[in-house]
Amino acid sequence: MHRSAPRLTRILACAAVPVMLVVAGCSSDSDGEKDKASSSSPAPEATKSEAMVAAARFAELPDPCKSITASTAKSLVPAAKDKNGTPGRSSDTAARGSCSWNGLDDNGIKGSQYRWLDVGFTRFGSDQSLGSGADRAGDDLTKQIAKAKAAEGAKKLDAAPVSGIGETATRITYDLDKTGEDFKYATIVARTGNVVVTLTYNGAGYAGAKTPSADDIQKGAEKAAKEAVAAVATANESKKVGASPEPSGKASDNATKKATDKAAGKAAGKTIEKASLTSSAKPSAKSSAKDAK
């Protein structure tokens, strides 16, 4: 009985070894699965990069005084003090600019007609913290419309959307008593891309002259506004992708191809010349037979 005790102890110890190995193996597999799951899990939201805002469509503004054609400016303001327009002051002409035409057309005893035309541009760039240029321009469009509607002393005020001028546009019309005369006003506020165009046209009859019709003032404003919006696109034509020079890599490939073709042509020419000389140096089979006779 005393001799069997040590033997039993050894048997139990040996039997325990596989169990420990299995446990160790399971523990190792479990840790591996945890590491694998950890590495494949998605990154926290905080580490994801913020979405970039859309790039601004227009990088330049037109010359405000050239945004309205000379013929249109003359028809709307016949007796302008400066037919080329008077530019407004701006500390940053790439972001904002304006121009105006005004004059009194004196018709003697028939009275006089006064006209005023003003156009302004504001360009907004895209900013990661402020938003895209188009969105910022949209916000400014709303502000400019509200400003036009808030004209002090305005009567018969009316605001309505107008089509065919930029991506979106609103027309604001009203009457205003000024300097003892009845003035007719029309303001067009339009957005094209990241640029806001604000154009105002007004007029009045002096010294007994007939007051201009609201319809004429409205049509004149819309015509000038269309030209101003079109001028924005024209000023940015040179910025189009199609106007960029050919990439250096492509130009290099073309140059290499031309050089290779030229070299191949020279080699082919030399081969033909050599063959021709060889052929002329050897008599033909018929000639040799004739000479032998």
Coordinates of C-alpha atoms in Angstrom, one line a residue:
M1 CA 0.0 0.0 0.0
H2 CA 2.9 2.4 0.8
R3 CA 4.6 1.6 -2.5
S4 CA 1.4 2.4 -4.6
A5 CA 1.1 6.0 -3.3
P6 CA 4.1 7.5 -5.2
R7 CA 3.0 5.7 -8.4
L8 CA -0.5 7.2 -8.1
T9 CA 1.0 10.6 -7.7
R10 CA 3.1 10.3 -10.8
I11 CA 0.1 9.1 -12.9
L12 CA -2.0 12.1 -11.8
A13 CA 0.8 14.5 -12.6
C14 CA 1.2 13.1 -16.1
A15 CA -2.5 13.3 -16.7
A16 CA -2.6 16.9 -15.7
V17 CA -0.1 17.9 -18.4
P18 CA -2.4 17.6 -21.5
V19 CA -5.1 19.6 -19.6
M20 CA -2.7 22.5 -18.9
L21 CA -1.6 22.5 -22.6
V22 CA -5.2 22.6 -23.8
V23 CA -6.0 25.4 -21.4
A24 CA -2.9 27.3 -22.5
G25 CA -3.8 26.7 -26.2
C26 CA -7.3 28.0 -25.7
S27 CA -6.0 31.0 -23.8
S28 CA -3.6 31.8 -26.7
D29 CA -6.4 31.5 -29.4
S30 CA -8.7 33.7 -27.4
D31 CA -6.1 36.5 -27.2
G32 CA -5.4 36.2 -30.9
E33 CA -9.1 36.6 -31.7
K34 CA -9.2 39.6 -29.5
D35 CA -6.2 41.2 -31.3
K36 CA -7.7 40.4 -34.7
A37 CA -11.1 41.9 -33.7
S38 CA -9.4 45.0 -32.4
S39 CA -7.3 45.5 -35.6
S40 CA -10.4 45.1 -37.8
S41 CA -12.7 47.3 -35.9
P42 CA -13.6 50.7 -37.5
A43 CA -11.7 53.8 -36.5
P44 CA -13.5 56.1 -34.0
E45 CA -15.6 58.9 -35.6
A46 CA -13.3 61.4 -34.1
T47 CA -10.4 60.2 -36.2
K48 CA -12.2 60.5 -39.5
S49 CA -11.2 63.5 -41.7
E50 CA -13.8 66.2 -42.1
A51 CA -15.5 66.4 -45.5
M52 CA -14.0 69.1 -47.8
V53 CA -16.2 71.9 -49.0
A54 CA -16.8 72.3 -52.7
A55 CA -14.4 74.5 -54.6
A56 CA -15.5 78.0 -55.6
R57 CA -16.7 78.2 -59.3
F58 CA -15.3 81.7 -60.1
A59 CA -11.9 83.1 -59.1
E60 CA -12.2 86.5 -60.8
L61 CA -14.7 89.4 -61.1
P62 CA -15.2 91.4 -64.3
D63 CA -14.4 95.0 -64.6
P64 CA -17.7 96.5 -63.2
C65 CA -17.7 99.4 -65.7
K66 CA -17.2 97.0 -68.6
S67 CA -19.8 94.4 -67.4
I68 CA -22.6 96.4 -69.1
T69 CA -22.1 97.0 -72.8
A70 CA -21.6 100.5 -74.0
S71 CA -24.8 100.4 -76.1
T72 CA -26.9 99.2 -73.2
A73 CA -25.5 101.8 -70.9
K74 CA -26.2 104.5 -73.4
S75 CA -29.8 103.4 -74.0
L76 CA -30.5 103.3 -70.3
V77 CA -28.7 106.5 -69.3
P78 CA -28.6 108.6 -72.5
A79 CA -27.0 111.6 -70.9
A80 CA -24.6 109.9 -68.6
K81 CA -22.0 112.3 -67.1
D82 CA -19.4 109.6 -67.9
K83 CA -20.4 107.2 -70.6
N84 CA -17.7 104.8 -69.4
G85 CA -19.2 104.7 -65.9
T86 CA -17.8 105.8 -62.5
P87 CA -16.1 102.9 -60.6
G88 CA -16.9 102.5 -56.9
R89 CA -14.2 102.3 -54.3
S90 CA -13.0 98.9 -53.2
S91 CA -10.1 97.7 -51.0
D92 CA -10.2 94.3 -52.7
T93 CA -11.3 94.3 -56.3
A94 CA -11.0 90.5 -56.5
A95 CA -13.8 90.2 -53.9
R96 CA -16.0 93.2 -54.7
G97 CA -16.5 96.0 -57.1
S98 CA -19.1 98.4 -58.5
C99 CA -19.8 101.0 -61.2
S100 CA -22.5 103.6 -61.8
W101 CA -23.9 105.8 -64.6
N102 CA -26.1 108.8 -64.0
G103 CA -27.2 111.9 -65.9
L104 CA -30.0 114.3 -66.7
D105 CA -31.2 114.4 -70.3
D106 CA -32.4 118.1 -70.7
N107 CA -35.1 118.5 -73.2
G108 CA -35.7 122.2 -72.7
I109 CA -39.3 123.2 -72.3
K110 CA -40.3 119.6 -72.6
G111 CA -38.6 118.9 -69.3
S112 CA -35.8 116.5 -68.5
Q113 CA -35.3 112.8 -67.8
Y114 CA -33.1 111.6 -65.1
R115 CA -31.6 108.1 -65.0
W116 CA -29.4 106.1 -62.7
L117 CA -27.8 102.7 -63.2
D118 CA -25.7 100.9 -60.7
V119 CA -24.1 97.4 -60.7
G120 CA -22.2 95.7 -57.9
F121 CA -20.4 92.4 -57.6
T122 CA -19.5 90.4 -54.5
R123 CA -17.4 87.1 -54.8
F124 CA -17.2 84.6 -52.0
G125 CA -14.4 82.0 -51.7
S126 CA -14.8 78.5 -50.3
D127 CA -13.7 78.1 -46.7
Q128 CA -13.5 74.9 -44.6
S129 CA -14.9 76.7 -41.6
L130 CA -17.3 79.1 -43.3
G131 CA -18.7 76.8 -46.1
S132 CA -18.6 76.7 -49.9
G133 CA -18.5 79.9 -51.9
A134 CA -21.9 79.1 -53.5
D135 CA -23.5 78.6 -50.0
R136 CA -22.0 81.8 -48.7
A137 CA -23.2 83.7 -51.8
G138 CA -26.6 82.2 -51.3
D139 CA -26.7 83.7 -47.8
D140 CA -25.6 87.1 -49.1
L141 CA -28.3 86.9 -51.8
T142 CA -30.9 86.6 -49.1
K143 CA -29.4 89.6 -47.2
Q144 CA -29.3 91.8 -50.3
I145 CA -33.0 91.0 -51.2
A146 CA -34.0 91.9 -47.7
K147 CA -32.0 95.2 -47.9
A148 CA -33.7 96.1 -51.2
K149 CA -37.1 95.5 -49.7
A150 CA -36.3 97.7 -46.7
A151 CA -35.9 100.8 -48.8
E152 CA -37.1 103.7 -46.7
G153 CA -40.2 105.4 -48.1
A154 CA -40.8 102.8 -50.7
K155 CA -44.4 102.6 -52.1
K156 CA -46.0 99.9 -54.2
L157 CA -43.3 97.5 -53.2
D158 CA -43.3 94.2 -55.1
A159 CA -40.8 91.3 -55.1
A160 CA -40.8 88.3 -57.4
P161 CA -38.4 85.7 -58.8
V162 CA -37.2 86.2 -62.3
S163 CA -35.9 83.6 -64.7
G164 CA -33.0 83.7 -67.1
I165 CA -30.6 85.7 -64.9
G166 CA -28.0 83.6 -63.2
E167 CA -28.9 80.5 -61.2
T168 CA -31.4 82.4 -59.1
A169 CA -32.6 86.0 -59.2
T170 CA -35.2 88.2 -57.6
R171 CA -36.7 91.4 -58.9
I172 CA -37.7 94.2 -56.4
T173 CA -39.7 97.2 -57.7
Y174 CA -41.2 100.2 -56.0
D175 CA -41.9 103.9 -56.2
L176 CA -40.2 106.5 -54.2
D177 CA -40.7 110.3 -53.8
K178 CA -37.4 112.0 -53.9
T179 CA -36.3 115.6 -54.6
G180 CA -40.0 116.4 -55.1
E181 CA -40.3 113.9 -58.0
D182 CA -41.8 110.5 -58.5
F183 CA -39.0 107.9 -59.0
K184 CA -39.5 104.4 -60.4
Y185 CA -37.0 101.8 -59.0
A186 CA -36.1 98.3 -60.1
T187 CA -33.4 96.2 -58.3
I188 CA -32.3 92.8 -59.5
V189 CA -30.4 90.6 -57.1
A190 CA -28.9 87.4 -58.7
R191 CA -26.5 84.7 -57.9
T192 CA -24.2 82.9 -60.3
G193 CA -22.0 80.3 -58.7
N194 CA -20.2 82.0 -55.8
V195 CA -20.9 85.6 -57.1
V196 CA -23.8 87.9 -56.2
V197 CA -24.8 90.6 -58.6
T198 CA -26.9 93.5 -57.5
L199 CA -28.2 95.9 -60.1
T200 CA -30.4 98.9 -59.6
Y201 CA -32.0 101.1 -62.2
N202 CA -34.2 104.1 -61.5
G203 CA -35.5 107.2 -63.2
A204 CA -37.8 110.2 -62.9
G205 CA -39.1 113.1 -65.0
Y206 CA -38.2 116.6 -64.1
A207 CA -39.7 120.0 -64.9
G208 CA -43.0 118.6 -66.0
A209 CA -41.5 115.7 -68.0
K210 CA -43.5 112.4 -67.9
T211 CA -42.5 109.9 -65.3
P212 CA -40.9 106.8 -66.8
S213 CA -43.1 103.7 -66.8
A214 CA -42.5 101.0 -64.2
D215 CA -42.4 98.5 -67.1
D216 CA -39.6 100.3 -68.9
I217 CA -37.5 100.6 -65.8
Q218 CA -38.1 96.9 -65.0
K219 CA -37.1 95.8 -68.5
G220 CA -34.0 98.0 -68.5
A221 CA -32.9 96.6 -65.2
E222 CA -33.3 93.0 -66.3
K223 CA -31.5 93.5 -69.6
A224 CA -28.5 95.1 -67.8
A225 CA -28.5 92.4 -65.1
K226 CA -28.3 89.6 -67.7
E227 CA -25.2 91.3 -69.2
A228 CA -23.6 91.7 -65.8
V229 CA -24.1 88.0 -64.9
A230 CA -22.7 86.9 -68.3
A231 CA -19.6 89.1 -67.7
V232 CA -18.7 87.0 -64.7
A233 CA -18.4 83.8 -66.8
T234 CA -16.5 85.7 -69.5
A235 CA -14.0 87.0 -66.9
N236 CA -13.3 83.4 -65.8
E237 CA -13.0 81.7 -69.3
S238 CA -9.2 81.6 -69.1
K239 CA -9.5 79.6 -65.8
K240 CA -11.2 76.7 -67.5
V241 CA -9.4 73.3 -67.4
G242 CA -9.4 73.1 -71.2
A243 CA -7.2 76.2 -71.4
S244 CA -4.4 74.7 -69.3
P245 CA -1.2 73.6 -71.1
E246 CA -0.5 70.0 -71.9
P247 CA 0.9 68.0 -68.9
S248 CA 4.6 67.6 -69.1
G249 CA 4.4 63.8 -69.0
K250 CA 2.2 63.7 -72.0
A251 CA 4.4 66.2 -73.9
S252 CA 7.4 64.1 -73.1
D253 CA 5.8 61.0 -74.4
N254 CA 4.9 62.7 -77.6
A255 CA 8.4 64.0 -78.1
T256 CA 9.8 60.6 -77.5
K257 CA 7.4 59.1 -80.0
K258 CA 8.4 61.7 -82.6
A259 CA 12.1 61.1 -82.1
T260 CA 11.6 57.3 -82.4
D261 CA 9.6 57.7 -85.6
K262 CA 12.2 60.0 -87.0
A263 CA 15.0 57.5 -86.2
A264 CA 13.1 54.6 -87.6
G265 CA 12.6 56.6 -90.8
K266 CA 16.2 57.3 -91.2
A267 CA 17.1 53.7 -90.6
A268 CA 14.6 52.5 -93.2
G269 CA 16.0 55.0 -95.7
K270 CA 19.5 53.8 -95.2
T271 CA 18.4 50.1 -95.7
I272 CA 16.6 50.9 -98.9
E273 CA 19.6 52.9 -100.2
K274 CA 22.0 50.1 -99.4
A275 CA 19.7 47.5 -101.1
S276 CA 19.5 49.7 -104.2
L277 CA 23.3 50.0 -104.5
T278 CA 23.8 46.3 -104.1
S279 CA 21.2 45.5 -106.7
S280 CA 22.8 47.9 -109.3
A281 CA 26.3 46.4 -108.7
K282 CA 25.2 42.8 -109.6
P283 CA 24.0 42.0 -113.2
S284 CA 20.7 40.3 -113.5
A285 CA 20.4 36.6 -114.4
K286 CA 19.1 37.4 -117.9
S287 CA 21.9 39.8 -118.6
S288 CA 24.5 37.2 -117.5
A289 CA 23.0 34.6 -119.8
K290 CA 23.0 37.0 -122.8
D291 CA 26.6 38.0 -122.2
A292 CA 27.6 34.3 -122.0
K293 CA 26.2 33.7 -125.5

